[in-house]
Amino acid sequence: MGQVIAAALANLFTVQNLIFTNIGIFIGIIFGAIPGMNGNLAITVLLPFTFQMDTVPALLMLTAIFFGSNFGGSISAILINTPGTNAAAATLIDGYPMCKKGQPQRALDMALVASATGGLISAFCLLFFAPQISKIAITFGSPEYFALAIFGLSVIASVSGKSLVKGLISGGLGILLATAGIDSVSGLTRFTFGNLRLYNGIKMLAVLLGVYAIAQMIGRLNRTEEVVVSELKEIDKEDHITIKDVKKTMPTMLKSSFIGAFIGAIPGTGGAIASFLAYNEAKRCAKPGEEFGKGEIKGVAAPESANNGATAATLIPLLTLGIPGDVVAATLLGAFTMHGLVVGPKLFSSSGPVVYAVLIGCVISQLLMFFQGKYLLKVFVRITHIPQDLLTAILVVVCCAGAFAIGSSEMDVYVMLFFGGVAYLMQKVDFPPVPIVLGMVLGPTAEANLRNSLVMSGGSWSIFVRRPVCLAFIILTFVLIVLLKKGDTKQRKATDRFMKEEE
Amino acid sequence: MKRKMLALAMAGWMVFSLTACGNGQTAPATTAAPGETATEKAADNKDTGEQETQTGEKEESDTKEAASGAVSADSFAPAKDFNIRVPFAAGGSADTIARIIGQGLQKTYGKSAVINNLTGANGAIAATDLNGAKADATELMVGGIAMFTLAPLFNKDLNLSMDDYQFVCSLVSEDQMLFVAPGNSGIEDWAGLEEYAKNNRVIYGANAPGGATHMLQTMLFGEAGIEAEAVTSDGSAKDLLAVAGGNVVCAAATSSLGAQYVEEGTLVPILVFSEEPYTGYEGIEVPTAKSLGYDVVFKTCNFLMTQKDTSPENVAAIYQAILDYSETDEFRELAANASYIPDLSDGETVEKTIRDAEAMCQEAYDTYYVK
């Protein structure tokens, strides 16, 4: 083992690796920050170039893109209320209100610190506990996935705003939208209307761009955002993160990072689910005076440490079991394969020095991301200085191009525009947009696994209480909903008291 | 003013990043210098003119060469870059193989080979894109056997017909086999599975109806009179994991996918859906389903195809180029790294393989799915 690590370190510490990791982080942050673009796209574009490179720098660059893009997604979420990636959808709930309060730099700094913390914890989990975690992942069958999805859907309760019923309706719409396409259990098509482009279903990212970016642009056309514009320009002079902020959010970051690492290690989940669960947990533990949804710094720290916490952990099932946990991992699988690394149970014994070099490199990537982010954010925060008319015009172009880029199809642009209109109307009648995202992410997992579970049990629902992990998730779901309800009332009372005392 | 300039610079930069990224699922196989495109296009147009004359002059000799089976790769001079459509996501095995082959075409002809991942609708989206392109040997697509055999049966909107295409060659073909986990179910061979099935319903891992592993197991259990039901997933790797984790009793997958599990001893292959027994795993001879009394034979096959009207001589030249490239050290190294065992049979063989599979899929569909 010692020899393997020594060989890995020798493979790792080269100037070439340092340069390519930095390039990867930079590309990742940029791709993550542009709405519609994401890490997977960047990795796909660069994949052919890496075939000519040495194994370690190639894999370090590609994994660095993955990490960078997950952080980059938060930049547009915070600054322009449009998540750059699916995983950043939870960040904007508190990130954008912080920006509106004149604290864009503080929110971005928090996102960076949280992302780096989450990334580091995730990378350490990957380095030290990959085989153990994969043993847990292997026990996950359809019933466990179903219970996990229901657990995730319970988050709707905490992101519904004033009306739970409206939140549930939004969530239901998300689940319904996700049913379009070829049904993964029966193989039959649903809601495709004979259109080949709909066979793959409605693209999540296109809906996301519509619901956030386009609905917002339509709002701006109506000039209802004038107030926001004037607020945005008055940036707080004290707009930066403080040691006090870091101390205050540290427990939230650590907890969220572990939630992220756990969720990331389960194939078929990913950063989006992790960030919502972490947000939910942070909100549940809210202290008096902390107003989630209105620019609470913990509301940025939690989802950001969770979505980066899920990144390196996504590589656990890929490397140890050969199962790509999400779409990025599937693309990375191609890179590993082309470099002669046969992922699976024997990877660590057959290619130890290279694999450990990449894994230790993952830890270092997080630190490099932190330093690069520190300087890049100063540039990004200037987006808030762009005149709103110009920014709106640029964003519409960027979003249309981004939507087209999802699947090289104009269909996704229409989907984005359509849902932009729908979301605008929904916002007019106070329907929250976040549950749509949750429904779309978790609906298909819940549905397919419910049906598969019932196949396994011969139609008996008792399968969900007979399996311990599954039962644990179901109990957790109920407990959380009750606590959240209680906490909500308590927090509201406490906040009222706090406000009175302040006065 | 300074702010405005900065805003414009930012906007320009963002738009530039966009244009630089270009098409979402498209990954360029080579680095083309920015600004090269326009010049290249002009040159391309010129090339096309030259190409037509060249083709005219060469036509006779090419046909002769093709007839004698010895067409040389350089008898085709592509006028533009290769566009290889891959109906599978980047990173998968078919995508990796397409990239290796693309590399070969690029080396041979000096034109870039762009891999265009157009996923969805069982290859119909990529095929539609191919149909929309000009009939030319540079317009290619990697196809899978299911797109002409199973997909049209299960989704009537997908009216893909193999008569509309010309097959360059096969790229890879693999045997499908049935795996069990003795550690979980106690089943070690087919007889064990039959015994188990006497008292239990067999839950197997497969892709959704319309996929090969679902059909093979439906046919097998149907012929054997075993009561069985599928737990579906979106990939055979996940099905094998479900077998290893004890969530399903068995699953079908390709021999390469099961290799590590078999070596580790977690999974055991109990039969192979081929004509010959499988001896690729050390110390194990996997019996055929046929030898056990069930006539279910199927090979997963990926191939390279182009439009029907493409000049057969040019298609033959490309095939030769791929064969030549497969003899190089570079190819061997890339293939070895990617655990790719090439099967580069000619277009006719591909066509025959698909026709055979088509008949079997139709029979399976009529017998087991229509009911």
Short mmCIF file of C-alpha atoms in Angstrom, two decimals, chain A residues 26 30-31 34-35 37 40-41 44-45 47-49 51-52 137-142 144 182-189 192 194-197 199-200 267-268 321-324 330-331 333-335 337-347 379-380 382-383 385-387 390 394 397-398 401-402 404-408 452 454-458 467, chain B residues 3-4 6-8 10-15 17-18 20-32 89-92 95-97 99-100 103 107 116-122 124-125 128-129 154-158 201 203 207-210 214 229-233 237-239 241 244-248 260-261 263-264 330 334 336-339:
data_model
loop_
_atom_site.label_atom_id
_atom_site.label_comp_id
_atom_site.label_asym_id
_atom_site.label_seq_id
_atom_site.Cartn_x
_atom_site.Cartn_y
_atom_site.Cartn_z
CA PHE A 26 -11.12 27.18 -14.96
CA ILE A 30 -16.90 29.01 -16.75
CA PHE A 31 -19.08 26.22 -18.19
CA ILE A 34 -23.11 29.90 -18.13
CA PRO A 35 -26.79 28.91 -17.96
CA MET A 37 -23.80 24.83 -20.28
CA ASN A 40 -20.72 17.28 -18.82
CA LEU A 41 -20.70 19.36 -21.98
CA THR A 44 -17.56 15.78 -23.75
CA VAL A 45 -15.96 18.54 -25.81
CA LEU A 47 -12.69 14.16 -24.19
CA PRO A 48 -11.04 13.63 -27.60
CA PHE A 49 -8.12 15.90 -26.70
CA PHE A 51 -6.84 10.72 -25.63
CA GLN A 52 -3.50 12.16 -26.72
CA ALA A 137 -24.44 1.34 -2.38
CA ILE A 138 -24.61 -2.26 -3.60
CA THR A 139 -27.43 -3.03 -1.15
CA PHE A 140 -29.62 -0.31 -2.65
CA GLY A 141 -32.42 -1.94 -4.59
CA SER A 142 -35.61 -0.53 -6.06
CA GLU A 144 -34.55 1.82 -1.21
CA ILE A 182 -40.22 6.21 -23.22
CA ASP A 183 -41.40 4.67 -19.97
CA SER A 184 -38.44 2.98 -18.34
CA VAL A 185 -40.49 0.05 -17.04
CA SER A 186 -42.92 -0.85 -19.82
CA GLY A 187 -40.89 0.53 -22.74
CA LEU A 188 -43.99 2.30 -24.06
CA THR A 189 -44.09 5.95 -25.02
CA THR A 192 -44.67 12.04 -27.07
CA GLY A 194 -45.39 11.05 -32.30
CA ASN A 195 -42.51 13.49 -31.94
CA LEU A 196 -39.15 11.69 -31.95
CA ARG A 197 -37.53 14.51 -30.01
CA TYR A 199 -38.81 10.14 -26.89
CA ASN A 200 -36.04 11.07 -24.48
CA PRO A 267 -25.79 5.62 -8.26
CA GLY A 268 -28.59 7.43 -10.04
CA LEU A 321 -18.41 -1.07 -9.17
CA GLY A 322 -18.14 0.23 -12.73
CA ILE A 323 -21.53 1.92 -12.38
CA PRO A 324 -21.64 5.55 -13.47
CA ALA A 330 -20.85 8.14 -17.53
CA THR A 331 -18.78 10.47 -19.68
CA LEU A 333 -16.16 6.36 -17.71
CA GLY A 334 -15.23 6.82 -21.37
CA ALA A 335 -12.11 8.73 -20.37
CA THR A 337 -11.67 3.33 -20.41
CA MET A 338 -9.69 5.04 -23.16
CA HIS A 339 -6.75 5.32 -20.81
CA GLY A 340 -6.82 1.62 -20.11
CA LEU A 341 -8.28 1.78 -16.61
CA VAL A 342 -10.84 -0.97 -16.28
CA VAL A 343 -13.21 0.34 -13.63
CA GLY A 344 -14.72 -2.19 -11.27
CA PRO A 345 -13.80 -4.19 -8.18
CA LYS A 346 -10.26 -4.84 -9.39
CA LEU A 347 -9.33 -1.30 -10.39
CA VAL A 379 -14.60 39.43 -11.99
CA PHE A 380 -17.91 37.59 -11.92
CA ARG A 382 -19.21 42.66 -11.84
CA ILE A 383 -22.05 41.02 -13.77
CA HIS A 385 -22.88 46.15 -12.79
CA ILE A 386 -24.10 45.33 -16.29
CA PRO A 387 -27.12 47.48 -17.15
CA LEU A 390 -28.19 44.64 -21.71
CA ILE A 394 -27.51 38.74 -23.34
CA VAL A 397 -29.35 34.72 -26.18
CA VAL A 398 -27.19 32.69 -23.80
CA ALA A 401 -27.99 28.79 -27.11
CA GLY A 402 -27.65 26.84 -23.88
CA PHE A 404 -30.07 24.22 -27.94
CA ALA A 405 -26.77 22.84 -26.71
CA ILE A 406 -28.47 20.34 -24.37
CA GLY A 407 -29.32 17.92 -27.17
CA SER A 408 -28.47 19.78 -30.39
CA ASN A 452 -40.08 -2.34 -9.87
CA LEU A 454 -43.95 -4.11 -6.55
CA VAL A 455 -42.71 -6.50 -9.24
CA MET A 456 -40.12 -7.77 -6.76
CA SER A 457 -42.70 -8.30 -4.01
CA GLY A 458 -45.39 -9.71 -6.26
CA ARG A 467 -36.26 -3.84 4.30
CA ARG B 3 -18.50 50.14 -17.07
CA LYS B 4 -20.15 49.95 -20.46
CA LEU B 6 -16.58 46.13 -19.35
CA ALA B 7 -20.17 45.03 -19.81
CA LEU B 8 -19.68 44.71 -23.53
CA MET B 10 -18.17 40.45 -20.64
CA ALA B 11 -21.04 39.96 -23.03
CA GLY B 12 -18.69 39.38 -25.91
CA TRP B 13 -16.71 36.93 -23.86
CA MET B 14 -19.78 34.98 -22.82
CA VAL B 15 -21.09 34.80 -26.36
CA SER B 17 -17.53 31.01 -24.98
CA LEU B 18 -20.84 29.88 -26.35
CA ALA B 20 -16.62 28.20 -29.04
CA CYS B 21 -18.53 25.39 -27.37
CA GLY B 22 -20.76 25.02 -30.37
CA ASN B 23 -23.06 22.10 -30.49
CA GLY B 24 -23.97 20.57 -27.16
CA GLN B 25 -23.54 16.93 -27.69
CA THR B 26 -20.97 17.31 -30.38
CA ALA B 27 -17.43 16.62 -29.45
CA PRO B 28 -14.84 17.47 -32.04
CA ALA B 29 -12.44 14.62 -32.45
CA THR B 30 -9.58 16.91 -33.30
CA THR B 31 -8.42 20.38 -32.59
CA ALA B 32 -9.24 22.64 -35.46
CA ALA B 89 -23.99 9.04 -24.88
CA ALA B 90 -20.37 10.11 -24.80
CA GLY B 91 -18.25 7.81 -22.69
CA GLY B 92 -20.08 4.57 -23.46
CA ASP B 95 -18.88 6.01 -28.34
CA THR B 96 -15.34 5.01 -27.43
CA ILE B 97 -15.15 2.63 -30.39
CA ARG B 99 -13.74 7.65 -31.51
CA ILE B 100 -11.06 5.04 -32.18
CA GLN B 103 -9.08 8.57 -35.26
CA LYS B 107 -5.13 9.65 -39.89
CA ASN B 116 -21.71 13.67 -32.94
CA ASN B 117 -23.57 12.11 -30.01
CA LEU B 118 -27.23 12.27 -31.02
CA THR B 119 -28.97 10.16 -28.44
CA GLY B 120 -32.59 9.18 -28.16
CA ALA B 121 -35.45 7.30 -29.77
CA ASN B 122 -33.34 4.14 -30.19
CA ALA B 124 -33.96 7.27 -34.83
CA ILE B 125 -32.83 10.83 -34.08
CA THR B 128 -32.98 11.18 -39.21
CA ASP B 129 -29.95 13.45 -39.08
CA PHE B 154 -42.18 -1.67 -29.87
CA ASN B 155 -42.60 1.87 -31.13
CA LYS B 156 -44.53 2.15 -34.34
CA ASP B 157 -43.37 5.77 -34.80
CA LEU B 158 -39.86 4.48 -35.38
CA ARG B 201 -41.21 -16.62 -9.33
CA ILE B 203 -37.18 -11.94 -10.84
CA ASN B 207 -33.72 -3.19 -19.75
CA ALA B 208 -37.26 -2.06 -20.60
CA PRO B 209 -39.29 -4.07 -23.16
CA GLY B 210 -37.84 -3.20 -26.55
CA HIS B 214 -35.50 -8.11 -21.92
CA GLU B 229 -40.88 -10.99 -14.27
CA ALA B 230 -38.41 -8.19 -15.01
CA VAL B 231 -37.07 -5.46 -12.77
CA THR B 232 -35.96 -2.89 -15.30
CA SER B 233 -33.00 -0.53 -15.36
CA ALA B 237 -24.13 -2.89 -15.61
CA LYS B 238 -26.86 -1.96 -13.12
CA ASP B 239 -28.61 -5.29 -13.76
CA LEU B 241 -25.10 -5.08 -9.73
CA ALA B 244 -24.65 -9.22 -7.08
CA GLY B 245 -26.65 -7.28 -4.47
CA GLY B 246 -29.31 -10.01 -4.30
CA ASN B 247 -32.13 -7.79 -5.58
CA VAL B 248 -32.79 -9.96 -8.62
CA GLN B 260 -14.78 -8.75 -13.48
CA TYR B 261 -17.64 -10.24 -11.47
CA GLU B 263 -13.19 -13.36 -12.15
CA GLU B 264 -14.03 -12.25 -8.61
CA GLU B 330 -1.74 2.74 -32.55
CA LEU B 334 -6.12 2.13 -28.21
CA ALA B 336 -6.30 -2.78 -25.77
CA ASN B 337 -6.73 0.22 -23.45
CA ALA B 338 -10.45 0.33 -24.11
CA SER B 339 -10.81 -3.50 -23.82
#
